Amino acid sequence: MTSLVVPGLDTLRQWLDDLGMSFFECDNCQALHLPHMQNFDGVFDAKIDLIDNTILFSAMAEVRPSAVLPLAADLSAINASFADRESIS
């Protein structure tokens, strides 16, 4: 039986290299930034970070000021739709 891997930044770097995904490290944080994710409309930063032995993927997107209220109103429906997808797989 294989043991559980607790990844560090070196492990994440190796996984991304094995997958052929480009990444870079900035001077401001300890995260691995994913420049290819910036090709999606509105996404201006995406990164993989380790926080308390948890892998955290985050993508920051720009939202027009006029879209903030409708987006806030739809957030629970958006989150619920991802929960449905997760239970299927």
mmCIF file of N, CA and C in Angstrom:
data_model
loop_
_atom_site.group_PDB
_atom_site.id
_atom_site.type_symbol
_atom_site.label_atom_id
_atom_site.label_comp_id
_atom_site.label_asym_id
_atom_site.label_seq_id
_atom_site.Cartn_x
_atom_site.Cartn_y
_atom_site.Cartn_z
ATOM 1 N N MET A 1 0.849 -1.168 0.000
ATOM 2 C CA MET A 1 0.000 0.000 0.000
ATOM 3 C C MET A 1 0.903 1.242 0.000
ATOM 4 N N THR A 2 0.526 2.247 -0.808
ATOM 5 C CA THR A 2 1.332 3.462 -0.893
ATOM 6 C C THR A 2 0.987 4.404 0.248
ATOM 7 N N SER A 3 1.969 5.183 0.637
ATOM 8 C CA SER A 3 1.732 6.133 1.722
ATOM 9 C C SER A 3 1.230 7.455 1.158
ATOM 10 N N LEU A 4 0.580 8.215 1.988
ATOM 11 C CA LEU A 4 0.040 9.514 1.613
ATOM 12 C C LEU A 4 1.180 10.508 1.446
ATOM 13 N N VAL A 5 1.169 11.213 0.319
ATOM 14 C CA VAL A 5 2.199 12.214 0.049
ATOM 15 C C VAL A 5 1.749 13.549 0.618
ATOM 16 N N VAL A 6 2.572 14.147 1.444
ATOM 17 C CA VAL A 6 2.325 15.504 1.930
ATOM 18 C C VAL A 6 3.241 16.403 1.110
ATOM 19 N N PRO A 7 2.674 17.060 0.099
ATOM 20 C CA PRO A 7 3.531 17.784 -0.842
ATOM 21 C C PRO A 7 4.091 19.078 -0.269
ATOM 22 N N GLY A 8 5.267 19.397 -0.740
ATOM 23 C CA GLY A 8 5.870 20.698 -0.495
ATOM 24 C C GLY A 8 5.945 21.419 -1.826
ATOM 25 N N LEU A 9 6.534 22.596 -1.841
ATOM 26 C CA LEU A 9 6.666 23.329 -3.100
ATOM 27 C C LEU A 9 7.504 22.562 -4.115
ATOM 28 N N ASP A 10 8.513 21.836 -3.647
ATOM 29 C CA ASP A 10 9.328 21.037 -4.568
ATOM 30 C C ASP A 10 8.491 19.958 -5.249
ATOM 31 N N THR A 11 7.604 19.318 -4.498
ATOM 32 C CA THR A 11 6.723 18.300 -5.068
ATOM 33 C C THR A 11 5.771 18.920 -6.081
ATOM 34 N N LEU A 12 5.197 20.072 -5.754
ATOM 35 C CA LEU A 12 4.305 20.748 -6.696
ATOM 36 C C LEU A 12 5.046 21.132 -7.972
ATOM 37 N N ARG A 13 6.270 21.632 -7.824
ATOM 38 C CA ARG A 13 7.080 21.965 -9.003
ATOM 39 C C ARG A 13 7.291 20.730 -9.877
ATOM 40 N N GLN A 14 7.606 19.614 -9.238
ATOM 41 C CA GLN A 14 7.839 18.370 -9.982
ATOM 42 C C GLN A 14 6.574 17.917 -10.700
ATOM 43 N N TRP A 15 5.422 17.977 -10.025
ATOM 44 C CA TRP A 15 4.157 17.585 -10.649
ATOM 45 C C TRP A 15 3.852 18.458 -11.857
ATOM 46 N N LEU A 16 4.040 19.772 -11.720
ATOM 47 C CA LEU A 16 3.771 20.677 -12.838
ATOM 48 C C LEU A 16 4.750 20.433 -13.981
ATOM 49 N N ASP A 17 6.016 20.181 -13.662
ATOM 50 C CA ASP A 17 6.998 19.846 -14.705
ATOM 51 C C ASP A 17 6.614 18.560 -15.425
ATOM 52 N N ASP A 18 6.200 17.546 -14.662
ATOM 53 C CA ASP A 18 5.796 16.270 -15.259
ATOM 54 C C ASP A 18 4.607 16.439 -16.196
ATOM 55 N N LEU A 19 3.708 17.376 -15.857
ATOM 56 C CA LEU A 19 2.533 17.639 -16.694
ATOM 57 C C LEU A 19 2.836 18.592 -17.849
ATOM 58 N N GLY A 20 4.034 19.154 -17.858
ATOM 59 C CA GLY A 20 4.404 20.092 -18.913
ATOM 60 C C GLY A 20 3.725 21.443 -18.785
ATOM 61 N N MET A 21 3.346 21.808 -17.575
ATOM 62 C CA MET A 21 2.670 23.085 -17.338
ATOM 63 C C MET A 21 3.697 24.140 -16.945
ATOM 64 N N SER A 22 3.569 25.314 -17.562
ATOM 65 C CA SER A 22 4.484 26.401 -17.226
ATOM 66 C C SER A 22 4.034 27.077 -15.936
ATOM 67 N N PHE A 23 5.000 27.555 -15.179
ATOM 68 C CA PHE A 23 4.718 28.260 -13.926
ATOM 69 C C PHE A 23 5.907 29.142 -13.603
ATOM 70 N N PHE A 24 5.686 30.081 -12.708
ATOM 71 C CA PHE A 24 6.793 30.899 -12.218
ATOM 72 C C PHE A 24 6.530 31.263 -10.769
ATOM 73 N N GLU A 25 7.597 31.630 -10.077
ATOM 74 C CA GLU A 25 7.500 32.078 -8.688
ATOM 75 C C GLU A 25 7.839 33.557 -8.644
ATOM 76 N N CYS A 26 6.991 34.332 -7.979
ATOM 77 C CA CYS A 26 7.272 35.761 -7.852
ATOM 78 C C CYS A 26 8.030 36.025 -6.545
ATOM 79 N N ASP A 27 8.491 37.249 -6.393
ATOM 80 C CA ASP A 27 9.240 37.615 -5.185
ATOM 81 C C ASP A 27 8.335 37.932 -3.999
ATOM 82 N N ASN A 28 7.029 38.118 -4.254
ATOM 83 C CA ASN A 28 6.113 38.564 -3.205
ATOM 84 C C ASN A 28 5.469 37.433 -2.418
ATOM 85 N N CYS A 29 5.407 36.238 -2.986
ATOM 86 C CA CYS A 29 4.715 35.149 -2.284
ATOM 87 C C CYS A 29 5.425 33.830 -2.566
ATOM 88 N N GLN A 30 5.023 32.795 -1.880
ATOM 89 C CA GLN A 30 5.610 31.467 -2.031
ATOM 90 C C GLN A 30 4.765 30.578 -2.932
ATOM 91 N N ALA A 31 3.942 31.170 -3.795
ATOM 92 C CA ALA A 31 3.040 30.399 -4.643
ATOM 93 C C ALA A 31 3.654 30.155 -6.014
ATOM 94 N N LEU A 32 3.080 29.193 -6.733
ATOM 95 C CA LEU A 32 3.462 28.910 -8.112
ATOM 96 C C LEU A 32 2.377 29.496 -9.012
ATOM 97 N N HIS A 33 2.724 30.527 -9.760
ATOM 98 C CA HIS A 33 1.763 31.211 -10.626
ATOM 99 C C HIS A 33 1.652 30.480 -11.960
ATOM 100 N N LEU A 34 0.438 30.427 -12.496
ATOM 101 C CA LEU A 34 0.150 29.710 -13.737
ATOM 102 C C LEU A 34 -0.203 30.704 -14.838
ATOM 103 N N PRO A 35 0.773 31.121 -15.657
ATOM 104 C CA PRO A 35 0.515 32.166 -16.645
ATOM 105 C C PRO A 35 -0.474 31.767 -17.735
ATOM 106 N N HIS A 36 -0.577 30.473 -18.073
ATOM 107 C CA HIS A 36 -1.508 30.075 -19.135
ATOM 108 C C HIS A 36 -2.970 30.291 -18.744
ATOM 109 N N MET A 37 -3.259 30.370 -17.455
ATOM 110 C CA MET A 37 -4.635 30.623 -17.012
ATOM 111 C C MET A 37 -5.067 32.050 -17.319
ATOM 112 N N GLN A 38 -4.113 32.945 -17.559
ATOM 113 C CA GLN A 38 -4.445 34.328 -17.872
ATOM 114 C C GLN A 38 -5.017 34.472 -19.277
ATOM 115 N N ASN A 39 -5.031 33.396 -20.054
ATOM 116 C CA ASN A 39 -5.643 33.426 -21.383
ATOM 117 C C ASN A 39 -7.164 33.421 -21.307
ATOM 118 N N PHE A 40 -7.734 33.072 -20.163
ATOM 119 C CA PHE A 40 -9.183 33.097 -19.991
ATOM 120 C C PHE A 40 -9.633 34.534 -19.769
ATOM 121 N N ASP A 41 -10.753 34.909 -20.377
ATOM 122 C CA ASP A 41 -11.265 36.273 -20.248
ATOM 123 C C ASP A 41 -11.472 36.641 -18.784
ATOM 124 N N GLY A 42 -10.919 37.764 -18.386
ATOM 125 C CA GLY A 42 -11.127 38.296 -17.051
ATOM 126 C C GLY A 42 -10.159 37.810 -15.998
ATOM 127 N N VAL A 43 -9.490 36.674 -16.221
ATOM 128 C CA VAL A 43 -8.555 36.145 -15.223
ATOM 129 C C VAL A 43 -7.233 36.888 -15.353
ATOM 130 N N PHE A 44 -6.791 37.513 -14.265
ATOM 131 C CA PHE A 44 -5.518 38.217 -14.329
ATOM 132 C C PHE A 44 -4.445 37.596 -13.449
ATOM 133 N N ASP A 45 -4.795 36.619 -12.620
ATOM 134 C CA ASP A 45 -3.787 35.892 -11.861
ATOM 135 C C ASP A 45 -4.361 34.559 -11.426
ATOM 136 N N ALA A 46 -3.558 33.519 -11.532
ATOM 137 C CA ALA A 46 -3.942 32.194 -11.049
ATOM 138 C C ALA A 46 -2.698 31.574 -10.431
ATOM 139 N N LYS A 47 -2.887 30.910 -9.301
ATOM 140 C CA LYS A 47 -1.723 30.347 -8.618
ATOM 141 C C LYS A 47 -2.103 29.126 -7.800
ATOM 142 N N ILE A 48 -1.080 28.338 -7.502
ATOM 143 C CA ILE A 48 -1.198 27.191 -6.604
ATOM 144 C C ILE A 48 -0.324 27.504 -5.401
ATOM 145 N N ASP A 49 -0.910 27.352 -4.223
ATOM 146 C CA ASP A 49 -0.211 27.709 -2.995
ATOM 147 C C ASP A 49 -0.371 26.584 -1.980
ATOM 148 N N LEU A 50 0.528 26.505 -1.039
ATOM 149 C CA LEU A 50 0.425 25.565 0.079
ATOM 150 C C LEU A 50 0.168 26.350 1.352
ATOM 151 N N ILE A 51 -0.950 26.040 1.995
ATOM 152 C CA ILE A 51 -1.294 26.694 3.256
ATOM 153 C C ILE A 51 -1.665 25.603 4.253
ATOM 154 N N ASP A 52 -0.883 25.469 5.295
ATOM 155 C CA ASP A 52 -1.116 24.456 6.336
ATOM 156 C C ASP A 52 -1.303 23.062 5.741
ATOM 157 N N ASN A 53 -0.373 22.637 4.885
ATOM 158 C CA ASN A 53 -0.403 21.320 4.231
ATOM 159 C C ASN A 53 -1.641 21.098 3.369
ATOM 160 N N THR A 54 -2.236 22.175 2.889
ATOM 161 C CA THR A 54 -3.386 22.106 1.988
ATOM 162 C C THR A 54 -3.020 22.798 0.685
ATOM 163 N N ILE A 55 -3.292 22.136 -0.442
ATOM 164 C CA ILE A 55 -3.037 22.747 -1.745
ATOM 165 C C ILE A 55 -4.211 23.652 -2.071
ATOM 166 N N LEU A 56 -3.917 24.911 -2.330
ATOM 167 C CA LEU A 56 -4.948 25.901 -2.625
ATOM 168 C C LEU A 56 -4.735 26.441 -4.031
ATOM 169 N N PHE A 57 -5.736 26.271 -4.885
ATOM 170 C CA PHE A 57 -5.714 26.871 -6.217
ATOM 171 C C PHE A 57 -6.609 28.090 -6.174
ATOM 172 N N SER A 58 -6.107 29.211 -6.648
ATOM 173 C CA SER A 58 -6.936 30.413 -6.690
ATOM 174 C C SER A 58 -6.741 31.111 -8.024
ATOM 175 N N ALA A 59 -7.824 31.686 -8.500
ATOM 176 C CA ALA A 59 -7.795 32.481 -9.728
ATOM 177 C C ALA A 59 -8.509 33.787 -9.432
ATOM 178 N N MET A 60 -7.841 34.887 -9.716
ATOM 179 C CA MET A 60 -8.446 36.202 -9.504
ATOM 180 C C MET A 60 -8.961 36.718 -10.835
ATOM 181 N N ALA A 61 -10.188 37.204 -10.802
ATOM 182 C CA ALA A 61 -10.818 37.695 -12.027
ATOM 183 C C ALA A 61 -11.334 39.108 -11.815
ATOM 184 N N GLU A 62 -11.376 39.842 -12.901
ATOM 185 C CA GLU A 62 -11.930 41.190 -12.870
ATOM 186 C C GLU A 62 -13.438 41.104 -13.069
ATOM 187 N N VAL A 63 -14.165 41.884 -12.311
ATOM 188 C CA VAL A 63 -15.624 41.947 -12.433
ATOM 189 C C VAL A 63 -16.008 43.408 -12.613
ATOM 190 N N ARG A 64 -16.809 43.666 -13.644
ATOM 191 C CA ARG A 64 -17.286 45.036 -13.858
ATOM 192 C C ARG A 64 -18.088 45.487 -12.644
ATOM 193 N N PRO A 65 -17.979 46.752 -12.262
ATOM 194 C CA PRO A 65 -18.745 47.242 -11.112
ATOM 195 C C PRO A 65 -20.248 46.994 -11.244
ATOM 196 N N SER A 66 -20.776 47.090 -12.452
ATOM 197 C CA SER A 66 -22.214 46.873 -12.640
ATOM 198 C C SER A 66 -22.608 45.408 -12.476
ATOM 199 N N ALA A 67 -21.626 44.497 -12.470
ATOM 200 C CA ALA A 67 -21.926 43.073 -12.349
ATOM 201 C C ALA A 67 -21.742 42.543 -10.935
ATOM 202 N N VAL A 68 -21.282 43.376 -10.010
ATOM 203 C CA VAL A 68 -20.991 42.896 -8.655
ATOM 204 C C VAL A 68 -22.255 42.419 -7.942
ATOM 205 N N LEU A 69 -23.317 43.210 -7.952
ATOM 206 C CA LEU A 69 -24.546 42.805 -7.256
ATOM 207 C C LEU A 69 -25.175 41.553 -7.859
ATOM 208 N N PRO A 70 -25.348 41.455 -9.194
ATOM 209 C CA PRO A 70 -25.891 40.207 -9.741
ATOM 210 C C PRO A 70 -25.006 38.992 -9.438
ATOM 211 N N LEU A 71 -23.685 39.176 -9.467
ATOM 212 C CA LEU A 71 -22.782 38.071 -9.150
ATOM 213 C C LEU A 71 -22.949 37.634 -7.700
ATOM 214 N N ALA A 72 -23.025 38.583 -6.788
ATOM 215 C CA ALA A 72 -23.221 38.254 -5.372
ATOM 216 C C ALA A 72 -24.532 37.510 -5.165
ATOM 217 N N ALA A 73 -25.565 37.902 -5.915
ATOM 218 C CA ALA A 73 -26.860 37.230 -5.789
ATOM 219 C C ALA A 73 -26.802 35.797 -6.316
ATOM 220 N N ASP A 74 -25.950 35.536 -7.305
ATOM 221 C CA ASP A 74 -25.880 34.209 -7.925
ATOM 222 C C ASP A 74 -24.823 33.294 -7.307
ATOM 223 N N LEU A 75 -24.038 33.774 -6.362
ATOM 224 C CA LEU A 75 -22.948 32.964 -5.817
ATOM 225 C C LEU A 75 -23.419 31.654 -5.194
ATOM 226 N N SER A 76 -24.510 31.666 -4.472
ATOM 227 C CA SER A 76 -24.969 30.419 -3.849
ATOM 228 C C SER A 76 -25.383 29.409 -4.910
ATOM 229 N N ALA A 77 -26.013 29.869 -5.992
ATOM 230 C CA ALA A 77 -26.388 28.958 -7.078
ATOM 231 C C ALA A 77 -25.147 28.420 -7.794
ATOM 232 N N ILE A 78 -24.150 29.275 -7.984
ATOM 233 C CA ILE A 78 -22.900 28.839 -8.623
ATOM 234 C C ILE A 78 -22.215 27.783 -7.759
ATOM 235 N N ASN A 79 -22.107 28.032 -6.468
ATOM 236 C CA ASN A 79 -21.482 27.062 -5.563
ATOM 237 C C ASN A 79 -22.260 25.756 -5.520
ATOM 238 N N ALA A 80 -23.583 25.832 -5.537
ATOM 239 C CA ALA A 80 -24.405 24.621 -5.510
ATOM 240 C C ALA A 80 -24.203 23.796 -6.775
ATOM 241 N N SER A 81 -24.026 24.454 -7.914
ATOM 242 C CA SER A 81 -23.834 23.708 -9.157
ATOM 243 C C SER A 81 -22.510 22.949 -9.144
ATOM 244 N N PHE A 82 -21.474 23.489 -8.516
ATOM 245 C CA PHE A 82 -20.208 22.772 -8.421
ATOM 246 C C PHE A 82 -20.308 21.619 -7.438
ATOM 247 N N ALA A 83 -21.097 21.742 -6.410
ATOM 248 C CA ALA A 83 -21.292 20.643 -5.461
ATOM 249 C C ALA A 83 -21.974 19.471 -6.153
ATOM 250 N N ASP A 84 -22.920 19.747 -7.056
ATOM 251 C CA ASP A 84 -23.585 18.686 -7.808
ATOM 252 C C ASP A 84 -22.596 17.947 -8.693
ATOM 253 N N ARG A 85 -21.704 18.660 -9.339
ATOM 254 C CA ARG A 85 -20.704 18.029 -10.202
ATOM 255 C C ARG A 85 -19.756 17.164 -9.391
ATOM 256 N N GLU A 86 -19.411 17.622 -8.202
ATOM 257 C CA GLU A 86 -18.479 16.885 -7.359
ATOM 258 C C GLU A 86 -19.073 15.557 -6.907
ATOM 259 N N SER A 87 -20.364 15.533 -6.631
ATOM 260 C CA SER A 87 -20.987 14.299 -6.157
ATOM 261 C C SER A 87 -21.152 13.282 -7.273
ATOM 262 N N ILE A 88 -21.148 13.739 -8.537
ATOM 263 C CA ILE A 88 -21.289 12.828 -9.668
ATOM 264 C C ILE A 88 -20.005 12.042 -9.881
ATOM 265 N N SER A 89 -18.865 12.701 -9.722
ATOM 266 C CA SER A 89 -17.580 12.037 -10.008
ATOM 267 C C SER A 89 -17.119 11.191 -8.890
#
